[in-house]
Tab-separated table of N, CA and C and ligand atoms in Angstrom:
chain	number	residue	atom	x	y	z
A	23	MET	N	124.344	-61.793	198.692
A	23	MET	CA	125.212	-60.946	198.301
A	23	MET	C	126.135	-60.151	199.285
A	24	MET	N	125.103	-58.824	200.006
A	24	MET	CA	126.037	-57.997	201.408
A	24	MET	C	125.928	-58.534	202.779
A	25	LYS	N	125.905	-59.943	202.496
A	25	LYS	CA	125.552	-60.230	204.036
A	25	LYS	C	126.556	-59.563	205.158
A	26	HIS	N	128.012	-60.015	204.764
A	26	HIS	CA	128.697	-60.096	205.929
A	26	HIS	C	129.647	-58.331	205.503
A	27	GLY	N	129.956	-57.824	207.142
A	27	GLY	CA	130.787	-56.832	206.872
A	27	GLY	C	130.419	-55.554	206.131
A	28	LYS	N	129.400	-55.482	206.317
A	28	LYS	CA	128.264	-54.449	205.432
A	28	LYS	C	128.298	-53.443	206.585
A	29	GLY	N	128.760	-53.745	208.289
A	29	GLY	CA	127.800	-52.702	208.879
A	29	GLY	C	129.018	-51.269	208.911
A	30	LEU	N	129.898	-51.147	208.929
A	30	LEU	CA	130.909	-50.057	208.657
A	30	LEU	C	130.341	-49.105	207.745
A	31	LEU	N	130.524	-49.977	206.232
A	31	LEU	CA	130.462	-49.683	205.319
A	31	LEU	C	128.709	-48.662	205.281
A	32	MET	N	127.865	-49.401	205.494
A	32	MET	CA	126.416	-48.920	205.463
A	32	MET	C	126.438	-47.457	206.575
A	33	GLY	N	127.296	-47.601	207.699
A	33	GLY	CA	126.939	-46.216	208.171
A	33	GLY	C	127.872	-45.416	207.958
A	34	PHE	N	128.617	-45.291	207.013
A	34	PHE	CA	129.266	-44.500	206.372
A	34	PHE	C	128.352	-43.833	204.853
A	35	THR	N	127.739	-44.470	204.572
A	35	THR	CA	126.455	-44.294	203.328
A	35	THR	C	125.702	-43.703	204.078
A	36	LEU	N	125.004	-44.486	205.000
A	36	LEU	CA	124.258	-43.706	205.336
A	36	LEU	C	124.383	-42.355	206.123
A	37	ALA	N	125.192	-42.104	206.892
A	37	ALA	CA	125.301	-40.256	207.353
A	37	ALA	C	125.600	-39.815	206.094
A	38	THR	N	126.410	-40.128	204.719
A	38	THR	CA	126.282	-39.215	203.596
A	38	THR	C	124.355	-39.024	203.023
A	39	VAL	N	124.126	-39.811	202.871
A	39	VAL	CA	122.602	-39.898	202.582
A	39	VAL	C	122.071	-38.772	203.179
A	40	MET	N	121.858	-39.063	204.767
A	40	MET	CA	120.849	-38.216	205.659
A	40	MET	C	121.612	-36.640	205.582
A	41	ALA	N	122.917	-36.569	205.344
A	41	ALA	CA	123.147	-35.216	205.288
A	41	ALA	C	122.932	-34.784	204.141
A	42	ALA	N	122.369	-35.585	203.173
A	42	ALA	CA	122.171	-34.921	201.958
A	42	ALA	C	120.405	-34.848	202.038
A	43	ALA	N	119.932	-34.917	202.787
A	43	ALA	CA	118.272	-35.407	203.012
A	43	ALA	C	117.836	-33.658	203.208
A	44	PRO	N	117.410	-33.138	202.895
A	44	PRO	CA	116.192	-31.919	203.487
A	44	PRO	C	116.216	-32.248	205.376
A	45	THR	N	116.219	-31.144	205.749
A	45	THR	CA	116.235	-31.436	207.184
A	45	THR	C	114.843	-30.875	207.541
A	46	LEU	N	114.083	-32.021	208.042
A	46	LEU	CA	112.665	-31.591	208.449
A	46	LEU	C	112.590	-31.277	209.759
A	47	ALA	N	113.904	-30.909	210.626
A	47	ALA	CA	113.679	-30.380	211.843
A	47	ALA	C	113.820	-28.932	211.424
A	48	ASN	N	113.916	-28.219	210.493
A	48	ASN	CA	113.958	-26.585	210.320
A	48	ASN	C	112.582	-26.149	210.626
A	49	ASP	N	111.591	-27.171	209.967
A	49	ASP	CA	109.956	-27.215	209.868
A	49	ASP	C	109.816	-26.432	211.329
A	50	ASP	N	108.970	-24.953	210.995
A	50	ASP	CA	108.897	-24.108	212.641
A	50	ASP	C	107.289	-24.610	212.584
A	51	HIS	N	106.862	-25.534	211.452
A	51	HIS	CA	105.452	-25.264	211.725
A	51	HIS	C	104.553	-23.657	211.737
A	52	SER	N	105.057	-22.852	211.506
A	52	SER	CA	104.551	-21.530	211.843
A	52	SER	C	104.004	-21.349	210.233
A	53	HIS	N	103.841	-21.936	209.050
A	53	HIS	CA	103.637	-21.390	207.613
A	53	HIS	C	101.675	-21.003	207.736
A	54	GLY	N	101.495	-19.986	206.915
A	54	GLY	CA	100.468	-19.447	206.959
A	54	GLY	C	99.555	-20.110	205.737
A	55	ALA	N	98.355	-20.210	205.976
A	55	ALA	CA	97.508	-20.779	204.518
A	55	ALA	C	98.164	-20.115	202.795
A	56	ALA	N	98.778	-18.907	202.739
A	56	ALA	CA	99.624	-18.709	201.566
A	56	ALA	C	100.659	-19.509	201.576
A	57	ASP	N	101.247	-19.807	202.190
A	57	ASP	CA	102.404	-20.711	202.098
A	57	ASP	C	102.199	-22.138	201.613
A	58	HIS	N	100.765	-22.593	202.214
A	58	HIS	CA	100.638	-23.871	201.158
A	58	HIS	C	100.298	-23.922	200.303
A	59	ALA	N	99.321	-22.719	199.917
A	59	ALA	CA	99.015	-22.560	198.461
A	59	ALA	C	100.171	-22.904	197.614
A	60	ASN	N	101.313	-22.460	197.986
A	60	ASN	CA	102.608	-22.173	197.093
A	60	ASN	C	103.686	-23.466	197.373
A	61	LEU	N	103.248	-24.155	198.492
A	61	LEU	CA	103.670	-25.364	198.654
A	61	LEU	C	104.034	-25.837	197.179
A	62	LYS	N	105.777	-26.425	197.169
A	62	LYS	CA	106.051	-27.329	195.971
A	62	LYS	C	106.288	-28.918	196.557
A	63	ASP	N	106.369	-29.962	196.270
A	63	ASP	CA	106.762	-31.025	196.651
A	63	ASP	C	108.174	-31.060	195.733
A	64	GLU	N	109.521	-30.810	196.447
A	64	GLU	CA	110.080	-30.882	195.775
A	64	GLU	C	110.905	-32.290	196.141
A	65	ARG	N	110.361	-33.034	196.724
A	65	ARG	CA	111.009	-34.690	196.386
A	65	ARG	C	111.339	-35.122	195.186
A	66	LYS	N	112.451	-36.226	194.968
A	66	LYS	CA	112.429	-36.528	193.241
A	66	LYS	C	111.817	-37.994	193.434
A	67	ALA	N	110.912	-38.018	191.526
A	67	ALA	CA	110.210	-38.268	191.957
A	67	ALA	C	110.766	-40.011	190.790
A	68	LEU	N	109.957	-40.733	191.177
A	68	LEU	CA	110.917	-42.173	190.982
A	68	LEU	C	109.539	-42.309	189.852
A	69	ASN	N	110.067	-43.221	188.556
A	69	ASN	CA	108.889	-42.850	187.842
A	69	ASN	C	108.874	-44.638	187.560
A	70	LEU	N	108.016	-45.281	187.878
A	70	LEU	CA	107.585	-46.409	187.736
A	70	LEU	C	106.237	-46.971	187.062
A	71	ALA	N	106.391	-47.778	187.123
A	71	ALA	CA	105.360	-48.553	186.537
A	71	ALA	C	103.671	-48.440	187.089
A	72	SER	N	102.590	-48.582	187.324
A	72	SER	CA	101.760	-48.507	188.202
A	72	SER	C	101.682	-49.497	189.124
A	73	SER	N	101.472	-50.822	188.460
A	73	SER	CA	102.166	-52.097	189.208
A	73	SER	C	103.155	-52.030	190.393
A	74	GLU	N	104.316	-51.291	189.850
A	74	GLU	CA	105.912	-51.484	190.314
A	74	GLU	C	105.029	-50.719	191.997
A	75	ARG	N	104.771	-49.328	191.444
A	75	ARG	CA	104.614	-48.277	192.286
A	75	ARG	C	103.525	-49.134	193.329
A	76	ALA	N	102.282	-50.017	193.205
A	76	ALA	CA	101.606	-50.643	194.022
A	76	ALA	C	102.092	-51.582	194.937
A	77	MET	N	103.542	-52.180	194.371
A	77	MET	CA	103.702	-53.225	195.315
A	77	MET	C	104.899	-52.223	196.476
A	78	ILE	N	105.457	-51.526	196.077
A	78	ILE	CA	106.121	-50.748	196.611
A	78	ILE	C	105.259	-50.087	197.938
A	79	LEU	N	104.364	-49.334	197.785
A	79	LEU	CA	103.082	-49.025	198.752
A	79	LEU	C	102.796	-49.860	199.425
A	80	MET	N	102.069	-50.969	199.029
A	80	MET	CA	101.875	-52.419	199.769
A	80	MET	C	102.787	-52.697	200.675
A	81	GLU	N	104.244	-52.423	200.731
A	81	GLU	CA	105.244	-52.823	201.455
A	81	GLU	C	105.346	-51.836	202.804
A	82	MET	N	105.021	-50.634	202.461
A	82	MET	CA	105.027	-49.379	202.864
A	82	MET	C	103.822	-49.420	204.002
A	83	ARG	N	102.854	-50.105	203.197
A	83	ARG	CA	101.380	-50.421	204.520
A	83	ARG	C	101.603	-51.619	205.851
A	84	GLN	N	102.582	-52.205	205.071
A	84	GLN	CA	102.832	-53.629	205.564
A	84	GLN	C	103.733	-53.100	206.798
A	85	PHE	N	104.480	-52.098	206.826
A	85	PHE	CA	105.246	-51.655	207.650
A	85	PHE	C	104.926	-50.765	208.688
A	86	LEU	N	103.821	-50.342	208.123
A	86	LEU	CA	103.152	-49.061	208.846
A	86	LEU	C	102.235	-50.250	210.087
A	87	ASN	N	101.511	-51.305	209.200
A	87	ASN	CA	100.872	-51.965	210.377
A	87	ASN	C	101.837	-52.908	211.422
A	88	GLY	N	102.938	-53.184	210.747
A	88	GLY	CA	103.656	-53.906	211.939
A	88	GLY	C	104.120	-53.179	212.860
A	89	ILE	N	104.251	-51.903	212.616
A	89	ILE	CA	104.817	-51.019	213.938
A	89	ILE	C	103.138	-50.684	214.280
A	90	GLN	N	102.443	-50.758	214.042
A	90	GLN	CA	101.547	-50.690	214.798
A	90	GLN	C	101.178	-52.064	216.079
A	91	ILE	N	101.213	-52.985	215.667
A	91	ILE	CA	101.442	-54.183	216.220
A	91	ILE	C	102.505	-54.261	217.275
A	92	MET	N	103.739	-53.471	216.827
A	92	MET	CA	104.652	-53.538	218.010
A	92	MET	C	104.939	-52.379	219.325
A	93	THR	N	104.402	-51.325	218.782
A	93	THR	CA	104.190	-50.456	220.017
A	93	THR	C	103.229	-50.702	220.822
A	94	ASP	N	102.202	-51.406	219.825
A	94	ASP	CA	101.021	-52.212	221.037
A	94	ASP	C	101.477	-52.845	222.079
A	95	ALA	N	102.387	-53.733	221.409
A	95	ALA	CA	102.935	-55.591	222.374
A	95	ALA	C	103.763	-54.712	223.063
A	96	LEU	N	104.426	-53.863	222.662
A	96	LEU	CA	105.723	-52.944	223.684
A	96	LEU	C	105.350	-52.563	224.711
A	97	SER	N	103.808	-51.970	224.547
A	97	SER	CA	103.549	-51.380	226.037
A	97	SER	C	103.197	-52.149	226.668
A	98	ARG	N	103.156	-53.502	226.305
A	98	ARG	CA	102.898	-54.637	227.557
A	98	ARG	C	103.682	-55.450	227.389
A	99	ASP	N	105.353	-55.002	227.271
A	99	ASP	CA	106.470	-55.973	227.344
A	99	ASP	C	106.475	-56.873	226.965
A	100	ASP	N	105.761	-57.141	225.760
A	100	ASP	CA	105.423	-58.531	225.051
A	100	ASP	C	106.298	-58.332	223.956
A	101	LEU	N	107.679	-59.098	224.363
A	101	LEU	CA	108.386	-58.840	223.287
A	101	LEU	C	108.241	-59.996	222.411
A	102	LYS	N	107.872	-60.893	222.384
A	102	LYS	CA	107.924	-62.212	221.582
A	102	LYS	C	106.435	-61.897	220.775
A	103	THR	N	105.511	-60.983	220.937
A	103	THR	CA	104.816	-60.571	219.424
A	103	THR	C	105.777	-59.974	218.699
A	104	VAL	N	106.012	-58.946	219.551
A	104	VAL	CA	106.923	-58.218	219.041
A	104	VAL	C	107.786	-58.187	217.558
A	105	ALA	N	108.799	-59.962	218.187
A	105	ALA	CA	109.556	-60.602	217.356
A	105	ALA	C	109.083	-60.793	216.239
A	106	GLN	N	107.637	-61.392	216.300
A	106	GLN	CA	106.780	-62.077	215.303
A	106	GLN	C	106.040	-61.243	214.160
A	107	ALA	N	105.967	-60.118	214.684
A	107	ALA	CA	105.269	-58.765	213.886
A	107	ALA	C	106.677	-58.617	213.088
A	108	THR	N	107.562	-58.522	213.514
A	108	THR	CA	108.849	-57.515	212.955
A	108	THR	C	109.375	-58.706	211.969
A	109	LYS	N	109.185	-59.768	212.280
A	109	LYS	CA	110.787	-60.834	211.080
A	109	LYS	C	110.066	-60.538	209.735
A	110	PRO	N	108.920	-60.535	209.286
A	110	PRO	CA	108.146	-60.220	208.260
A	110	PRO	C	108.835	-58.683	207.557
A	111	LEU	N	109.105	-57.932	208.006
A	111	LEU	CA	109.634	-57.107	207.701
A	111	LEU	C	110.954	-56.945	207.305
A	112	GLY	N	111.738	-57.793	207.825
A	112	GLY	CA	113.538	-57.971	207.249
A	112	GLY	C	113.873	-57.748	206.107
A	113	ASN	N	114.968	-58.157	205.966
A	113	ASN	CA	115.372	-58.641	204.527
A	113	ASN	C	114.946	-59.770	203.872
A	114	LEU	N	114.312	-60.749	204.204
A	114	LEU	CA	113.436	-61.745	203.465
A	114	LEU	C	112.958	-60.679	202.470
A	115	ALA	N	111.830	-60.558	203.398
A	115	ALA	CA	111.019	-59.210	202.482
A	115	ALA	C	111.041	-58.880	201.007
A	116	THR	N	112.669	-57.955	201.001
A	116	THR	CA	113.312	-58.164	199.343
A	116	THR	C	113.280	-59.122	198.665
A	117	HIS	N	113.304	-60.470	199.045
A	117	HIS	CA	113.252	-61.758	197.764
A	117	HIS	C	112.357	-61.775	197.157
A	118	ASP	N	111.187	-60.922	197.168
A	118	ASP	CA	110.277	-60.522	196.338
A	118	ASP	C	110.232	-60.047	195.063
A	119	VAL	N	111.279	-58.730	195.600
A	119	VAL	CA	111.301	-57.523	194.504
A	119	VAL	C	111.835	-57.740	192.962
A	120	PRO	N	111.260	-57.859	192.158
A	120	PRO	CA	112.045	-58.429	190.793
A	120	PRO	C	113.364	-57.815	190.971
A	121	ASP	N	114.247	-57.688	189.861
A	121	ASP	CA	115.290	-57.204	189.666
A	121	ASP	C	115.281	-56.567	188.805
A	122	SER	N	113.931	-56.431	187.375
A	122	SER	CA	113.458	-55.010	187.076
A	122	SER	C	112.903	-54.358	187.754
A	123	LEU	N	112.402	-53.998	189.010
A	123	LEU	CA	112.249	-52.993	189.447
A	123	LEU	C	113.808	-52.618	190.510
A	124	LYS	N	114.396	-53.396	191.213
A	124	LYS	CA	115.407	-52.879	191.605
A	124	LYS	C	116.434	-52.334	190.762
A	125	ALA	N	116.311	-52.322	189.121
A	125	ALA	CA	117.623	-52.200	188.488
A	125	ALA	C	117.185	-50.022	188.534
A	126	LYS	N	115.408	-50.076	188.698
A	126	LYS	CA	115.681	-48.647	188.777
A	126	LYS	C	115.210	-47.607	189.490
A	127	LEU	N	115.308	-48.150	190.971
A	127	LEU	CA	115.570	-47.608	191.993
A	127	LEU	C	117.089	-46.752	192.411
A	128	PRO	N	117.116	-45.480	193.009
A	128	PRO	CA	118.324	-45.133	192.921
A	128	PRO	C	119.024	-45.580	193.812
A	129	LYS	N	120.470	-45.406	194.237
A	129	LYS	CA	121.522	-45.985	195.130
A	129	LYS	C	121.103	-45.163	196.623
A	130	GLU	N	120.575	-44.423	196.628
A	130	GLU	CA	119.835	-43.854	198.010
A	130	GLU	C	119.001	-44.232	198.403
A	131	PHE	N	118.158	-44.894	197.611
A	131	PHE	CA	116.663	-45.230	198.357
A	131	PHE	C	117.021	-46.468	197.930
A	132	LYS	N	117.844	-47.552	197.669
A	132	LYS	CA	118.265	-48.758	197.954
A	132	LYS	C	118.923	-49.004	199.202
A	133	GLN	N	120.080	-47.891	199.371
A	133	GLN	CA	120.424	-47.891	200.294
A	133	GLN	C	119.766	-48.141	202.589
A	134	LEU	N	118.228	-46.850	201.739
A	134	LEU	CA	117.638	-46.434	203.185
A	134	LEU	C	116.529	-47.774	203.398
A	135	ALA	N	116.421	-48.573	202.058
A	135	ALA	CA	115.438	-49.975	202.101
A	135	ALA	C	116.096	-50.650	202.895
A	136	PHE	N	117.844	-50.682	202.545
A	136	PHE	CA	118.109	-52.188	203.196
A	136	PHE	C	118.539	-51.519	204.617
A	137	ALA	N	118.825	-50.330	205.355
A	137	ALA	CA	119.005	-50.088	206.507
A	137	ALA	C	117.648	-50.280	207.314
A	138	VAL	N	116.372	-49.662	206.671
A	138	VAL	CA	115.396	-50.262	207.478
A	138	VAL	C	115.244	-51.618	207.323
A	139	HIS	N	114.957	-52.825	206.429
A	139	HIS	CA	114.747	-54.221	206.494
A	139	HIS	C	116.127	-54.663	207.431
A	140	SER	N	117.766	-54.248	207.499
A	140	SER	CA	118.678	-54.745	208.088
A	140	SER	C	118.010	-54.631	209.766
A	141	GLY	N	117.586	-53.024	209.746
A	141	GLY	CA	117.069	-52.986	211.284
A	141	GLY	C	116.242	-53.907	211.625
A	142	PHE	N	114.954	-53.810	211.178
A	142	PHE	CA	113.986	-55.004	211.820
A	142	PHE	C	114.561	-56.171	211.785
A	143	ASP	N	115.361	-56.828	211.059
A	143	ASP	CA	115.922	-57.800	211.163
A	143	ASP	C	117.069	-58.269	212.815
A	144	GLN	N	117.776	-57.209	213.139
A	144	GLN	CA	118.164	-56.803	214.191
A	144	GLN	C	117.255	-56.518	215.208
A	145	LEU	N	116.135	-55.648	215.035
A	145	LEU	CA	115.103	-55.737	216.149
A	145	LEU	C	114.267	-57.054	216.340
A	146	ALA	N	114.179	-58.296	215.499
A	146	ALA	CA	113.207	-58.931	216.011
A	146	ALA	C	114.327	-59.871	216.481
A	147	MET	N	115.494	-59.725	216.023
A	147	MET	CA	116.595	-61.154	216.875
A	147	MET	C	116.716	-60.550	218.577
A	148	ASP	N	116.965	-59.398	218.573
A	148	ASP	CA	117.024	-58.857	219.833
A	148	ASP	C	115.643	-58.972	221.158
A	149	ALA	N	115.192	-58.442	219.802
A	149	ALA	CA	113.619	-58.703	221.237
A	149	ALA	C	113.587	-60.179	221.535
A	150	GLU	N	113.701	-60.995	220.533
A	150	GLU	CA	113.983	-62.407	220.977
A	150	GLU	C	114.798	-63.017	222.055
A	151	SER	N	115.948	-62.312	222.043
A	151	SER	CA	117.427	-62.679	223.058
A	151	SER	C	117.008	-62.112	223.723
A	152	LEU	N	116.704	-60.812	223.966
A	152	LEU	CA	117.282	-59.510	225.095
A	152	LEU	C	115.511	-59.177	226.080
A	153	GLY	N	114.935	-59.270	225.213
A	153	GLY	CA	114.019	-59.104	225.940
A	153	GLY	C	113.747	-57.854	226.785
A	154	ASP	N	114.503	-56.908	226.361
A	154	ASP	CA	114.181	-55.449	227.007
A	154	ASP	C	113.639	-54.056	225.984
A	155	THR	N	112.603	-54.283	226.763
A	155	THR	CA	111.638	-53.052	225.729
A	155	THR	C	112.098	-51.832	225.432
A	156	LYS	N	112.715	-51.142	226.634
A	156	LYS	CA	114.033	-49.921	225.949
A	156	LYS	C	114.456	-50.026	224.532
A	157	HIS	N	115.022	-51.035	224.987
A	157	HIS	CA	116.705	-51.091	224.047
A	157	HIS	C	115.333	-51.259	222.832
A	158	THR	N	114.776	-52.407	222.592
A	158	THR	CA	113.424	-52.284	221.314
A	158	THR	C	113.108	-50.941	220.886
A	159	GLN	N	112.575	-50.478	221.887
A	159	GLN	CA	111.839	-49.300	221.747
A	159	GLN	C	113.255	-48.345	220.971
A	160	LYS	N	114.329	-48.128	221.142
A	160	LYS	CA	115.636	-47.270	220.923
A	160	LYS	C	115.654	-47.643	219.267
A	161	GLN	N	114.990	-49.079	218.853
A	161	GLN	CA	116.156	-49.343	218.001
A	161	GLN	C	114.842	-49.097	217.063
A	162	LEU	N	113.705	-49.228	217.659
A	162	LEU	CA	112.623	-48.982	216.505
A	162	LEU	C	112.551	-47.103	216.141
A	163	GLY	N	112.714	-46.208	217.182
A	163	GLY	CA	113.051	-44.959	216.629
A	163	GLY	C	114.061	-44.892	215.785
A	164	GLY	N	115.237	-45.501	215.860
A	164	GLY	CA	116.577	-45.852	214.645
A	164	GLY	C	116.143	-46.032	213.337
A	165	ILE	N	115.140	-46.475	213.147
A	165	ILE	CA	114.344	-47.254	212.251
A	165	ILE	C	113.674	-46.078	211.599
A	166	LEU	N	112.708	-45.932	212.385
A	166	LEU	CA	111.662	-44.590	211.826
A	166	LEU	C	112.460	-43.754	211.233
A	167	ARG	N	113.660	-43.166	212.086
A	167	ARG	CA	114.679	-41.789	211.622
A	167	ARG	C	114.414	-42.732	210.129
A	168	ASN	N	114.894	-43.376	209.384
A	168	ASN	CA	115.141	-43.707	207.772
A	168	ASN	C	114.071	-44.044	207.036
A	169	CYS	N	112.497	-44.194	207.875
A	169	CYS	CA	111.861	-44.001	207.029
A	169	CYS	C	111.299	-42.653	206.895
A	170	VAL	N	111.817	-41.603	207.968
A	170	VAL	CA	111.065	-39.914	207.572
A	170	VAL	C	112.823	-39.687	206.695
A	171	SER	N	113.563	-40.303	206.518
A	171	SER	CA	114.777	-39.499	205.862
A	171	SER	C	114.637	-40.279	204.368
A	172	CYS	N	114.090	-41.103	203.985
A	172	CYS	CA	113.413	-41.361	202.323
A	172	CYS	C	112.599	-40.620	202.159
A	173	HIS	N	111.287	-40.787	203.173
A	173	HIS	CA	110.429	-40.082	202.470
A	173	HIS	C	110.048	-38.165	202.469
A	174	SER	N	111.424	-37.869	203.156
A	174	SER	CA	111.618	-36.546	202.493
A	174	SER	C	112.167	-36.183	201.551
A	175	MET	N	112.920	-37.536	200.625
A	175	MET	CA	113.393	-37.092	199.673
A	175	MET	C	112.985	-37.767	198.116
A	176	PHE	N	111.822	-38.702	198.245
A	176	PHE	CA	111.322	-39.158	197.232
A	176	PHE	C	109.884	-39.204	197.248
A	177	GLN	N	109.355	-39.076	196.072
A	177	GLN	CA	107.965	-40.147	195.602
A	177	GLN	C	108.057	-40.605	194.045
A	178	ILE	N	106.772	-40.937	194.349
A	178	ILE	CA	106.678	-42.326	193.353
A	178	ILE	C	105.356	-42.167	192.262
A	179	HIS	N	106.079	-41.424	191.019
A	179	HIS	CA	104.844	-41.419	189.824
A	179	HIS	C	105.035	-42.559	189.280
A	180	ALA	N	103.360	-42.816	188.914
A	180	ALA	CA	103.035	-43.947	187.812
A	180	ALA	C	103.062	-43.303	187.000
A	181	MET	N	103.445	-44.465	186.020
A	181	MET	CA	104.061	-44.240	184.583
A	181	MET	C	102.796	-45.514	184.074
A	182	PRO	N	101.913	-44.751	182.823
A	182	PRO	CA	101.121	-45.776	182.079
A	182	PRO	C	101.620	-47.234	182.131
A	183	GLU	N	101.344	-48.276	181.870
A	183	GLU	CA	101.894	-49.437	182.167
A	183	GLU	C	102.035	-49.503	180.593
A	184	LYS	N	101.434	-49.343	179.629
A	184	LYS	CA	102.152	-49.312	177.973
A	184	LYS	C	103.724	-48.657	177.892
A	185	LEU	N	104.288	-47.468	178.811
A	185	LEU	CA	105.437	-46.811	178.612
A	185	LEU	C	106.439	-47.322	179.269
A	186	LYS	N	106.036	-47.898	180.261
A	186	LYS	CA	107.179	-48.655	180.912
A	186	LYS	C	108.696	-49.913	180.336
B	473	HEC	C1	113.664	-46.204	200.802
B	473	HEC	C2	112.502	-45.116	201.131
B	473	HEC	C3	111.456	-45.562	201.833
B	473	HEC	C4	111.504	-46.149	203.120
B	473	HEC	C5	113.385	-46.683	203.752
B	473	HEC	C6	110.422	-46.008	203.853
B	473	HEC	N1	109.629	-45.515	203.199
B	473	HEC	FE1	107.555	-45.341	203.140
B	473	HEC	N2	107.334	-44.920	201.194
B	473	HEC	C7	108.326	-43.993	200.601
B	473	HEC	C8	108.044	-43.644	199.341
B	473	HEC	C9	108.615	-42.665	197.622
B	473	HEC	C10	106.165	-43.714	199.409
B	473	HEC	C11	105.675	-42.735	198.491
B	473	HEC	C12	105.407	-41.314	198.525
B	473	HEC	C13	104.598	-40.360	197.435
B	473	HEC	O1	104.916	-41.049	196.563
B	473	HEC	O2	103.967	-39.410	197.644
B	473	HEC	C14	106.308	-44.084	200.636
B	473	HEC	C15	105.074	-44.117	201.190
B	473	HEC	C16	104.551	-44.590	202.240
B	473	HEC	C17	103.461	-45.466	202.937
B	473	HEC	C18	101.942	-44.365	202.016
B	473	HEC	C19	101.442	-45.903	201.476
B	473	HEC	C20	100.554	-45.673	200.780
B	473	HEC	O3	99.645	-46.848	200.717
B	473	HEC	O4	100.017	-44.754	200.340
B	473	HEC	C21	103.609	-45.254	204.115
B	473	HEC	C22	102.479	-45.624	205.171
B	473	HEC	C23	104.413	-45.777	204.481
B	473	HEC	N3	105.103	-45.004	202.952
B	473	HEC	C24	105.067	-46.473	205.414
B	473	HEC	C25	106.431	-46.347	205.591
B	473	HEC	C26	107.488	-46.565	207.169
B	473	HEC	C27	106.350	-46.668	207.922
B	473	HEC	C28	108.710	-47.335	207.193
B	473	HEC	C29	109.672	-47.253	207.784
B	473	HEC	C30	109.456	-48.497	208.741
B	473	HEC	C31	108.759	-46.735	205.511
B	473	HEC	N4	108.042	-46.008	204.981
B	473	HEC	C32	109.766	-46.644	205.008
B	473	HEC	C33	109.695	-44.415	200.511
B	473	HEC	C34	109.993	-44.996	202.023
């Protein structure tokens, strides 16, 4: 569906999303124990079936796993391995997500997920065609910013299966 001409639009919507996200940069890491005792999780809760939650969390662990392989390979300028590890994290991966789950996810969530998957697609293509470690590291940094942004906004609560 959204194959072409998405570049500018995504740029705009993402900027909007990021502006709305709580800024982590303000965190000065100077909280005492008392602050932590009162810490409230203010991230928006997505109420999903526990199988849906498990599916999303598994995808997350695949992200982290891929990034581990990428950073290791980047330290050796091994862009072939980077491309290999990155490809399964692109938009292809989203084809397995059932429509029933997509329907429950807020627009901002889907935009950030799309940005991350598309970022990995671009990174894999460039790693193969350019073979430029610095360029790939910069792209990875950009992707990680979207991971951080989504994590600052959302948490997932599992509903009992019978209530879904
Ligand atoms: C569209 C939103 C979104 C994006 C983008 C996103 N995440 Fe997540 N991620 C979440 C949510 C929501 C959780 C669950 C947090 C909670 O419930 O406390 C999560 C959880 C995780 C977990 C914990 C998994 C587990 O088994 O508990 C890891 C690791 C993770 N994300 C890594 C990443 C990495 C790496 C990226 C970027 C490549 C990324 N995520 C991008 C939303 C996102």
